[in-house]
PDB file of C-alpha atoms in Angstrom:
ATOM      1  CA  UNK A  24      -7.751   4.453 -43.472  1.00  0.00           C
ATOM      2  CA  UNK A  25      -5.165   1.765 -42.683  1.00  0.00           C
ATOM      3  CA  UNK A  26      -2.999   4.314 -40.858  1.00  0.00           C
ATOM      4  CA  UNK A  27      -5.907   5.556 -38.760  1.00  0.00           C
ATOM      5  CA  UNK A  28      -6.856   1.995 -37.800  1.00  0.00           C
ATOM      6  CA  UNK A  29      -3.301   1.268 -36.705  1.00  0.00           C
ATOM      7  CA  UNK A  30      -3.246   4.399 -34.545  1.00  0.00           C
ATOM      8  CA  UNK A  31      -6.539   3.403 -32.922  1.00  0.00           C
ATOM      9  CA  UNK A  32      -5.267  -0.095 -32.169  1.00  0.00           C
ATOM     10  CA  UNK A  33      -2.113   1.387 -30.651  1.00  0.00           C
ATOM     11  CA  UNK A  34      -4.164   3.611 -28.347  1.00  0.00           C
ATOM     12  CA  UNK A  35      -6.326   0.669 -27.239  1.00  0.00           C
ATOM     13  CA  UNK A  36      -3.260  -1.484 -26.584  1.00  0.00           C
ATOM     14  CA  UNK A  37      -1.685   1.293 -24.520  1.00  0.00           C
ATOM     15  CA  UNK A  38      -4.876   1.744 -22.540  1.00  0.00           C
ATOM     16  CA  UNK A  39      -5.194  -1.922 -21.537  1.00  0.00           C
ATOM     17  CA  UNK A  40      -1.464  -2.606 -21.139  1.00  0.00           C
ATOM     18  CA  UNK A  41      -0.472  -3.894 -17.677  1.00  0.00           C
ATOM     19  CA  UNK A  42       2.832  -2.034 -17.953  1.00  0.00           C
ATOM     20  CA  UNK A  43       3.624   1.362 -16.537  1.00  0.00           C
ATOM     21  CA  UNK A  44       5.029   4.159 -18.624  1.00  0.00           C
ATOM     22  CA  UNK A  45       8.788   4.657 -18.073  1.00  0.00           C
ATOM     23  CA  UNK A  46       8.150   8.272 -17.047  1.00  0.00           C
ATOM     24  CA  UNK A  47       6.217   7.065 -13.981  1.00  0.00           C
ATOM     25  CA  UNK A  48       9.110   4.806 -13.040  1.00  0.00           C
ATOM     26  CA  UNK A  49      11.631   7.592 -13.499  1.00  0.00           C
ATOM     27  CA  UNK A  50       9.654   9.839 -11.158  1.00  0.00           C
ATOM     28  CA  UNK A  51       9.379   7.037  -8.585  1.00  0.00           C
ATOM     29  CA  UNK A  52      13.126   6.299  -8.734  1.00  0.00           C
ATOM     30  CA  UNK A  53      14.049   9.970  -8.352  1.00  0.00           C
ATOM     31  CA  UNK A  54      11.821  10.208  -5.268  1.00  0.00           C
ATOM     32  CA  UNK A  55      13.595   7.187  -3.799  1.00  0.00           C
ATOM     33  CA  UNK A  56      17.021   8.691  -4.539  1.00  0.00           C
ATOM     34  CA  UNK A  57      16.059  11.980  -2.905  1.00  0.00           C
ATOM     35  CA  UNK A  58      15.170  10.114   0.288  1.00  0.00           C
ATOM     36  CA  UNK A  59      18.757   8.908   0.566  1.00  0.00           C
ATOM     37  CA  UNK A  60      20.168  12.293  -0.511  1.00  0.00           C
ATOM     38  CA  UNK A  61      21.480  10.960  -3.819  1.00  0.00           C
ATOM     39  CA  UNK A  62      20.844  11.477  -7.506  1.00  0.00           C
ATOM     40  CA  UNK A  63      20.610   8.674 -10.057  1.00  0.00           C
ATOM     41  CA  UNK A  64      22.970   7.913 -12.934  1.00  0.00           C
ATOM     42  CA  UNK A  65      20.327   7.002 -15.502  1.00  0.00           C
ATOM     43  CA  UNK A  66      21.612   4.093 -17.566  1.00  0.00           C
ATOM     44  CA  UNK A  67      18.167   2.495 -18.085  1.00  0.00           C
ATOM     45  CA  UNK A  68      17.464   1.691 -21.734  1.00  0.00           C
ATOM     46  CA  UNK A  69      14.185  -0.219 -21.475  1.00  0.00           C
ATOM     47  CA  UNK A  70      11.043  -0.190 -19.356  1.00  0.00           C
ATOM     48  CA  UNK A  71      12.239  -3.511 -17.912  1.00  0.00           C
ATOM     49  CA  UNK A  72      15.338  -1.700 -16.579  1.00  0.00           C
ATOM     50  CA  UNK A  73      13.149   0.831 -14.791  1.00  0.00           C
ATOM     51  CA  UNK A  74      11.004  -1.946 -13.353  1.00  0.00           C
ATOM     52  CA  UNK A  75      14.079  -3.786 -12.099  1.00  0.00           C
ATOM     53  CA  UNK A  76      15.415  -0.600 -10.487  1.00  0.00           C
ATOM     54  CA  UNK A  77      12.033  -0.013  -8.874  1.00  0.00           C
ATOM     55  CA  UNK A  78      11.948  -3.565  -7.461  1.00  0.00           C
ATOM     56  CA  UNK A  79      15.472  -3.103  -6.103  1.00  0.00           C
ATOM     57  CA  UNK A  80      14.249   0.009  -4.285  1.00  0.00           C
ATOM     58  CA  UNK A  81      11.336  -1.904  -2.752  1.00  0.00           C
ATOM     59  CA  UNK A  82      13.709  -4.555  -1.390  1.00  0.00           C
ATOM     60  CA  UNK A  83      15.661  -1.735   0.238  1.00  0.00           C
ATOM     61  CA  UNK A  84      12.350  -0.540   1.689  1.00  0.00           C
ATOM     62  CA  UNK A  85      11.645  -4.055   3.042  1.00  0.00           C
ATOM     63  CA  UNK A  86      14.835  -3.930   5.080  1.00  0.00           C
ATOM     64  CA  UNK A  87      14.162  -0.409   6.279  1.00  0.00           C
ATOM     65  CA  UNK A  88      10.689  -1.407   7.504  1.00  0.00           C
ATOM     66  CA  UNK A  89      12.199  -4.400   9.315  1.00  0.00           C
ATOM     67  CA  UNK A  90      14.467  -2.304  11.498  1.00  0.00           C
ATOM     68  CA  UNK A  91      17.611  -2.074   9.384  1.00  0.00           C
ATOM     69  CA  UNK A  92      19.530   1.161   8.916  1.00  0.00           C
ATOM     70  CA  UNK A  93      20.099   1.761   5.190  1.00  0.00           C
ATOM     71  CA  UNK A  94      22.903   3.660   3.499  1.00  0.00           C
ATOM     72  CA  UNK A  95      23.648   4.107  -0.200  1.00  0.00           C
ATOM     73  CA  UNK A  96      27.342   3.362  -0.781  1.00  0.00           C
ATOM     74  CA  UNK A  97      29.970   3.440  -3.535  1.00  0.00           C
ATOM     75  CA  UNK A  98      28.330   6.524  -5.001  1.00  0.00           C
ATOM     76  CA  UNK A  99      29.755   7.993  -8.192  1.00  0.00           C
ATOM     77  CA  UNK A 100      31.054  11.559  -8.546  1.00  0.00           C
ATOM     78  CA  UNK A 101      29.808  12.692  -5.167  1.00  0.00           C
ATOM     79  CA  UNK A 102      26.204  11.652  -4.480  1.00  0.00           C
ATOM     80  CA  UNK A 103      25.232   9.858  -7.698  1.00  0.00           C
ATOM     81  CA  UNK A 104      23.766   6.362  -7.351  1.00  0.00           C
ATOM     82  CA  UNK A 105      24.643   4.061 -10.259  1.00  0.00           C
ATOM     83  CA  UNK A 106      22.377   1.029 -10.773  1.00  0.00           C
ATOM     84  CA  UNK A 107      23.789  -2.121 -12.410  1.00  0.00           C
ATOM     85  CA  UNK A 108      21.130  -2.949 -15.001  1.00  0.00           C
ATOM     86  CA  UNK A 109      22.831  -6.032 -16.484  1.00  0.00           C
ATOM     87  CA  UNK A 110      25.160  -8.846 -15.349  1.00  0.00           C
ATOM     88  CA  UNK A 111      28.043  -7.358 -17.355  1.00  0.00           C
ATOM     89  CA  UNK A 112      30.524  -5.013 -15.698  1.00  0.00           C
ATOM     90  CA  UNK A 113      32.647  -5.067 -12.570  1.00  0.00           C
ATOM     91  CA  UNK A 114      30.658  -4.763  -9.358  1.00  0.00           C
ATOM     92  CA  UNK A 115      32.980  -2.132  -7.868  1.00  0.00           C
ATOM     93  CA  UNK A 116      31.974   0.263 -10.675  1.00  0.00           C
ATOM     94  CA  UNK A 117      28.378   0.366  -9.411  1.00  0.00           C
ATOM     95  CA  UNK A 118      26.583   1.503  -6.270  1.00  0.00           C
ATOM     96  CA  UNK A 119      24.829  -0.662  -3.702  1.00  0.00           C
ATOM     97  CA  UNK A 120      23.104  -0.385  -0.325  1.00  0.00           C
ATOM     98  CA  UNK A 121      24.384  -1.392   3.080  1.00  0.00           C
ATOM     99  CA  UNK A 122      21.732  -2.648   5.511  1.00  0.00           C
ATOM    100  CA  UNK A 123      22.763  -2.687   9.166  1.00  0.00           C
ATOM    101  CA  UNK A 124      20.786  -4.422  11.904  1.00  0.00           C
ATOM    102  CA  UNK A 125      21.415  -3.615  15.562  1.00  0.00           C
ATOM    103  CA  UNK A 126      20.672  -6.790  17.529  1.00  0.00           C
ATOM    104  CA  UNK A 127      21.329  -5.079  20.840  1.00  0.00           C
ATOM    105  CA  UNK A 128      24.584  -6.915  21.420  1.00  0.00           C
ATOM    106  CA  UNK A 129      26.132  -6.258  18.000  1.00  0.00           C
ATOM    107  CA  UNK A 130      25.591  -4.546  14.663  1.00  0.00           C
ATOM    108  CA  UNK A 131      25.390  -6.808  11.605  1.00  0.00           C
ATOM    109  CA  UNK A 132      25.785  -5.320   8.128  1.00  0.00           C
ATOM    110  CA  UNK A 133      24.750  -6.811   4.797  1.00  0.00           C
ATOM    111  CA  UNK A 134      24.960  -5.486   1.248  1.00  0.00           C
ATOM    112  CA  UNK A 135      22.131  -5.300  -1.294  1.00  0.00           C
ATOM    113  CA  UNK A 136      23.463  -5.672  -4.850  1.00  0.00           C
ATOM    114  CA  UNK A 137      22.086  -5.498  -8.351  1.00  0.00           C
ATOM    115  CA  UNK A 138      23.030  -8.229 -10.900  1.00  0.00           C
ATOM    116  CA  UNK A 139      25.887  -9.748  -8.926  1.00  0.00           C
ATOM    117  CA  UNK A 140      27.200 -13.186  -9.972  1.00  0.00           C
ATOM    118  CA  UNK A 141      26.626 -15.788  -7.241  1.00  0.00           C
ATOM    119  CA  UNK A 142      28.317 -19.173  -6.957  1.00  0.00           C
ATOM    120  CA  UNK A 143      26.071 -22.226  -7.343  1.00  0.00           C
ATOM    121  CA  UNK A 144      25.145 -24.107  -4.181  1.00  0.00           C
ATOM    122  CA  UNK A 145      25.928 -27.344  -6.076  1.00  0.00           C
ATOM    123  CA  UNK A 146      29.131 -26.542  -7.978  1.00  0.00           C
ATOM    124  CA  UNK A 147      31.675 -23.912  -6.939  1.00  0.00           C
ATOM    125  CA  UNK A 148      32.812 -23.441 -10.548  1.00  0.00           C
ATOM    126  CA  UNK A 149      29.517 -22.208 -11.991  1.00  0.00           C
ATOM    127  CA  UNK A 150      27.623 -18.970 -11.367  1.00  0.00           C
ATOM    128  CA  UNK A 151      24.368 -17.206 -12.106  1.00  0.00           C
ATOM    129  CA  UNK A 152      23.366 -13.593 -11.550  1.00  0.00           C
ATOM    130  CA  UNK A 153      20.057 -13.012  -9.752  1.00  0.00           C
ATOM    131  CA  UNK A 154      18.606  -9.563 -10.310  1.00  0.00           C
ATOM    132  CA  UNK A 155      18.933  -8.687  -6.613  1.00  0.00           C
ATOM    133  CA  UNK A 156      21.234 -10.328  -4.080  1.00  0.00           C
ATOM    134  CA  UNK A 157      21.651  -9.716  -0.346  1.00  0.00           C
ATOM    135  CA  UNK A 158      25.108 -10.788   0.817  1.00  0.00           C
ATOM    136  CA  UNK A 159      27.410 -10.569   3.812  1.00  0.00           C
ATOM    137  CA  UNK A 160      29.425  -7.352   3.920  1.00  0.00           C
ATOM    138  CA  UNK A 161      32.759  -7.116   2.085  1.00  0.00           C
ATOM    139  CA  UNK A 162      32.563 -10.601   0.536  1.00  0.00           C
ATOM    140  CA  UNK A 163      32.724  -9.764  -3.196  1.00  0.00           C
ATOM    141  CA  UNK A 164      35.699 -11.351  -4.937  1.00  0.00           C
ATOM    142  CA  UNK A 165      37.443 -10.561  -8.230  1.00  0.00           C
ATOM    143  CA  UNK A 166      39.290 -12.900 -10.583  1.00  0.00           C
ATOM    144  CA  UNK A 167      40.741 -12.861 -14.104  1.00  0.00           C
ATOM    145  CA  UNK A 168      40.737 -16.631 -14.463  1.00  0.00           C
ATOM    146  CA  UNK A 169      36.996 -17.146 -15.052  1.00  0.00           C
ATOM    147  CA  UNK A 170      36.853 -16.050 -18.706  1.00  0.00           C
ATOM    148  CA  UNK A 171      39.050 -17.158 -21.626  1.00  0.00           C
ATOM    149  CA  UNK A 172      40.142 -13.531 -21.922  1.00  0.00           C
ATOM    150  CA  UNK A 173      41.824 -11.431 -19.235  1.00  0.00           C
ATOM    151  CA  UNK A 174      38.473  -9.833 -18.295  1.00  0.00           C
ATOM    152  CA  UNK A 175      37.812  -9.315 -14.585  1.00  0.00           C
ATOM    153  CA  UNK A 176      34.915 -11.300 -13.136  1.00  0.00           C
ATOM    154  CA  UNK A 177      33.243 -10.215  -9.888  1.00  0.00           C
ATOM    155  CA  UNK A 178      31.297 -12.712  -7.790  1.00  0.00           C
ATOM    156  CA  UNK A 179      30.349 -13.844  -4.300  1.00  0.00           C
ATOM    157  CA  UNK A 180      30.693 -17.310  -2.773  1.00  0.00           C
ATOM    158  CA  UNK A 181      27.428 -19.137  -2.200  1.00  0.00           C
ATOM    159  CA  UNK A 182      27.782 -19.300   1.585  1.00  0.00           C
ATOM    160  CA  UNK A 183      27.950 -15.489   1.636  1.00  0.00           C
ATOM    161  CA  UNK A 184      24.525 -15.166  -0.048  1.00  0.00           C
ATOM    162  CA  UNK A 185      21.664 -14.505   2.372  1.00  0.00           C
ATOM    163  CA  UNK A 186      18.780 -14.253  -0.107  1.00  0.00           C
ATOM    164  CA  UNK A 187      17.958 -13.193  -3.663  1.00  0.00           C
ATOM    165  CA  UNK A 188      15.154 -11.907  -5.894  1.00  0.00           C
ATOM    166  CA  UNK A 189      14.365 -12.420  -9.552  1.00  0.00           C
ATOM    167  CA  UNK A 190      12.516  -9.652 -11.430  1.00  0.00           C
ATOM    168  CA  UNK A 191      10.436 -10.362 -14.546  1.00  0.00           C
ATOM    169  CA  UNK A 192       8.536  -7.900 -16.713  1.00  0.00           C
ATOM    170  CA  UNK A 193       5.894 -10.324 -17.928  1.00  0.00           C
ATOM    171  CA  UNK A 194       2.371 -11.424 -17.294  1.00  0.00           C
ATOM    172  CA  UNK A 195       2.958 -14.590 -15.223  1.00  0.00           C
ATOM    173  CA  UNK A 196       2.758 -17.999 -16.906  1.00  0.00           C
ATOM    174  CA  UNK A 197       3.400 -21.515 -15.541  1.00  0.00           C
ATOM    175  CA  UNK A 198       6.893 -22.062 -16.966  1.00  0.00           C
ATOM    176  CA  UNK A 199       8.094 -18.749 -15.535  1.00  0.00           C
ATOM    177  CA  UNK A 200       7.023 -19.776 -12.032  1.00  0.00           C
ATOM    178  CA  UNK A 201       8.541 -23.250 -12.282  1.00  0.00           C
ATOM    179  CA  UNK A 202      11.805 -21.863 -13.674  1.00  0.00           C
ATOM    180  CA  UNK A 203      12.169 -19.804 -10.503  1.00  0.00           C
ATOM    181  CA  UNK A 204      12.322 -23.021  -8.482  1.00  0.00           C
ATOM    182  CA  UNK A 205      15.257 -24.064 -10.666  1.00  0.00           C
ATOM    183  CA  UNK A 206      17.074 -20.873  -9.664  1.00  0.00           C
ATOM    184  CA  UNK A 207      16.148 -21.500  -6.019  1.00  0.00           C
ATOM    185  CA  UNK A 208      17.649 -24.982  -6.247  1.00  0.00           C
ATOM    186  CA  UNK A 209      20.839 -23.632  -7.845  1.00  0.00           C
ATOM    187  CA  UNK A 210      21.418 -20.785  -5.391  1.00  0.00           C
ATOM    188  CA  UNK A 211      19.779 -21.989  -2.162  1.00  0.00           C
ATOM    189  CA  UNK A 212      19.471 -25.765  -2.373  1.00  0.00           C
ATOM    190  CA  UNK A 213      18.890 -25.971   1.386  1.00  0.00           C
ATOM    191  CA  UNK A 214      15.559 -24.199   0.856  1.00  0.00           C
ATOM    192  CA  UNK A 215      14.356 -27.183  -1.165  1.00  0.00           C
ATOM    193  CA  UNK A 216      14.226 -29.277   2.024  1.00  0.00           C
ATOM    194  CA  UNK A 217      14.152 -26.718   4.835  1.00  0.00           C
ATOM    195  CA  UNK A 218      11.131 -24.429   4.846  1.00  0.00           C
ATOM    196  CA  UNK A 219      12.806 -21.459   6.500  1.00  0.00           C
ATOM    197  CA  UNK A 220      16.379 -21.061   7.720  1.00  0.00           C
ATOM    198  CA  UNK A 221      17.103 -20.135  11.337  1.00  0.00           C
ATOM    199  CA  UNK A 222      19.497 -17.220  11.513  1.00  0.00           C
ATOM    200  CA  UNK A 223      19.562 -13.757  13.009  1.00  0.00           C
ATOM    201  CA  UNK A 224      18.437 -11.273  11.786  1.00  0.00           C
ATOM    202  CA  UNK A 225      15.569 -11.843   9.355  1.00  0.00           C
ATOM    203  CA  UNK A 226      15.793 -11.503   5.567  1.00  0.00           C
ATOM    204  CA  UNK A 227      13.157 -11.494   2.876  1.00  0.00           C
ATOM    205  CA  UNK A 228      12.677 -15.028   1.549  1.00  0.00           C
ATOM    206  CA  UNK A 229      13.844 -15.678  -2.036  1.00  0.00           C
ATOM    207  CA  UNK A 230      11.308 -13.859  -4.181  1.00  0.00           C
ATOM    208  CA  UNK A 231      10.033 -13.794  -7.745  1.00  0.00           C
ATOM    209  CA  UNK A 232       8.810 -10.268  -8.536  1.00  0.00           C
ATOM    210  CA  UNK A 233       6.532 -10.112 -11.584  1.00  0.00           C
ATOM    211  CA  UNK A 234       5.061  -7.025 -13.228  1.00  0.00           C
ATOM    212  CA  UNK A 235       1.861  -8.436 -14.713  1.00  0.00           C
ATOM    213  CA  UNK A 236      -1.447  -9.711 -13.401  1.00  0.00           C
ATOM    214  CA  UNK A 237      -2.090 -13.347 -12.610  1.00  0.00           C
ATOM    215  CA  UNK A 238      -4.976 -15.622 -13.594  1.00  0.00           C
ATOM    216  CA  UNK A 239      -6.617 -18.612 -11.928  1.00  0.00           C
ATOM    217  CA  UNK A 240      -3.989 -21.021 -13.243  1.00  0.00           C
ATOM    218  CA  UNK A 241      -0.965 -19.027 -12.053  1.00  0.00           C
ATOM    219  CA  UNK A 242      -2.685 -18.249  -8.729  1.00  0.00           C
ATOM    220  CA  UNK A 243      -2.995 -22.005  -8.123  1.00  0.00           C
ATOM    221  CA  UNK A 244       0.672 -22.577  -8.986  1.00  0.00           C
ATOM    222  CA  UNK A 245       1.757 -19.711  -6.708  1.00  0.00           C
ATOM    223  CA  UNK A 246      -0.252 -21.160  -3.792  1.00  0.00           C
ATOM    224  CA  UNK A 247       1.269 -24.611  -4.326  1.00  0.00           C
ATOM    225  CA  UNK A 248       4.870 -23.377  -4.603  1.00  0.00           C
ATOM    226  CA  UNK A 249       4.609 -21.080  -1.586  1.00  0.00           C
ATOM    227  CA  UNK A 250       3.167 -23.969   0.418  1.00  0.00           C
ATOM    228  CA  UNK A 251       6.138 -26.197  -0.467  1.00  0.00           C
ATOM    229  CA  UNK A 252       8.981 -23.676  -0.180  1.00  0.00           C
ATOM    230  CA  UNK A 253       9.856 -20.587   1.841  1.00  0.00           C
ATOM    231  CA  UNK A 254       9.530 -18.126  -1.070  1.00  0.00           C
ATOM    232  CA  UNK A 255       7.476 -15.159  -2.213  1.00  0.00           C
ATOM    233  CA  UNK A 256       5.854 -15.059  -5.647  1.00  0.00           C
ATOM    234  CA  UNK A 257       4.588 -11.524  -6.163  1.00  0.00           C
ATOM    235  CA  UNK A 258       2.239 -10.579  -9.017  1.00  0.00           C
ATOM    236  CA  UNK A 259       1.039  -7.270 -10.463  1.00  0.00           C
ATOM    237  CA  UNK A 260       3.938  -5.238  -9.064  1.00  0.00           C
ATOM    238  CA  UNK A 261       3.588  -2.554 -11.716  1.00  0.00           C
ATOM    239  CA  UNK A 262       0.568  -1.377  -9.762  1.00  0.00           C
ATOM    240  CA  UNK A 263       0.562  -3.140  -6.370  1.00  0.00           C
ATOM    241  CA  UNK A 264       4.189  -2.682  -5.289  1.00  0.00           C
ATOM    242  CA  UNK A 265       3.448   0.312  -3.054  1.00  0.00           C
ATOM    243  CA  UNK A 266       0.865  -1.747  -1.149  1.00  0.00           C
ATOM    244  CA  UNK A 267       2.899  -4.975  -1.181  1.00  0.00           C
ATOM    245  CA  UNK A 268       5.861  -3.223   0.447  1.00  0.00           C
ATOM    246  CA  UNK A 269       3.843  -0.930   2.691  1.00  0.00           C
ATOM    247  CA  UNK A 270       4.276  -0.788   6.449  1.00  0.00           C
ATOM    248  CA  UNK A 271       0.879  -2.383   6.963  1.00  0.00           C
ATOM    249  CA  UNK A 272       1.428  -5.276   4.572  1.00  0.00           C
ATOM    250  CA  UNK A 273       5.129  -6.035   5.071  1.00  0.00           C
ATOM    251  CA  UNK A 274       4.346  -8.714   7.686  1.00  0.00           C
ATOM    252  CA  UNK A 275       2.563 -10.745   4.982  1.00  0.00           C
ATOM    253  CA  UNK A 276       5.801 -11.272   3.057  1.00  0.00           C
ATOM    254  CA  UNK A 277       7.611 -14.497   3.866  1.00  0.00           C
ATOM    255  CA  UNK A 278      10.947 -14.189   5.611  1.00  0.00           C
ATOM    256  CA  UNK A 279      13.842 -16.373   6.672  1.00  0.00           C
ATOM    257  CA  UNK A 280      15.501 -16.230  10.065  1.00  0.00           C
ATOM    258  CA  UNK A 281      14.174 -14.576  13.177  1.00  0.00           C
ATOM    259  CA  UNK A 282      14.487 -11.395  15.164  1.00  0.00           C
ATOM    260  CA  UNK A 283      16.758 -11.485  18.206  1.00  0.00           C
ATOM    261  CA  UNK A 284      15.125 -11.861  21.618  1.00  0.00           C
ATOM    262  CA  UNK A 285      15.815  -8.736  23.638  1.00  0.00           C
TER     263      UNK A 285
END
């Protein structure tokens, strides 16, 4: 009887879980790869890896819907896209996207990276790795002096970072939301005092992308933080991501910069 009860509880837990099955993510990621005429090197080990890859794809979609031309680059063995699912590893061993905006007078290209180390906006000697980073093209640097060993460290200077996103596979809770502001302060301290940076072209504002559903408490915190800072706090992305990053809703996401005047 104990075994049967455990099986029943497992089925109930699975039914009410706010988390997608990894098979759904895998199908979604393959569809995305097909759009850009690539295949995917599948190095995901956990559902959180799939969710992070999915969020990366939606940031690519944000730029596409805002007039950028997207291209998958640094593909492996022909047309295979290799995601970087952890901060470890040299950036040149993984794929990324180039996003090019035609302003009319010039073309400006940025790179969208996965788990790239970014220099602090307070101290040039310390780094943190946001899950997604949008940087100026060809600005990644490599050094062997960062670690005690002779290991190569890849990073980008802070002034070459345009924006970033953090991805969390959790139901939202207060400390998680407040911790994001700590990352914002470390990577984009100017956003703590300037509610929107004027540059051309536009970028998605620093964003916290969360898988689970919110409650009244976290909704209130989200409203307060988004009122104070130019950021996006996005809930329930396991199930609402398609709508959140749809053509009809994309204008509701906060952005930095402005479009050029033609």
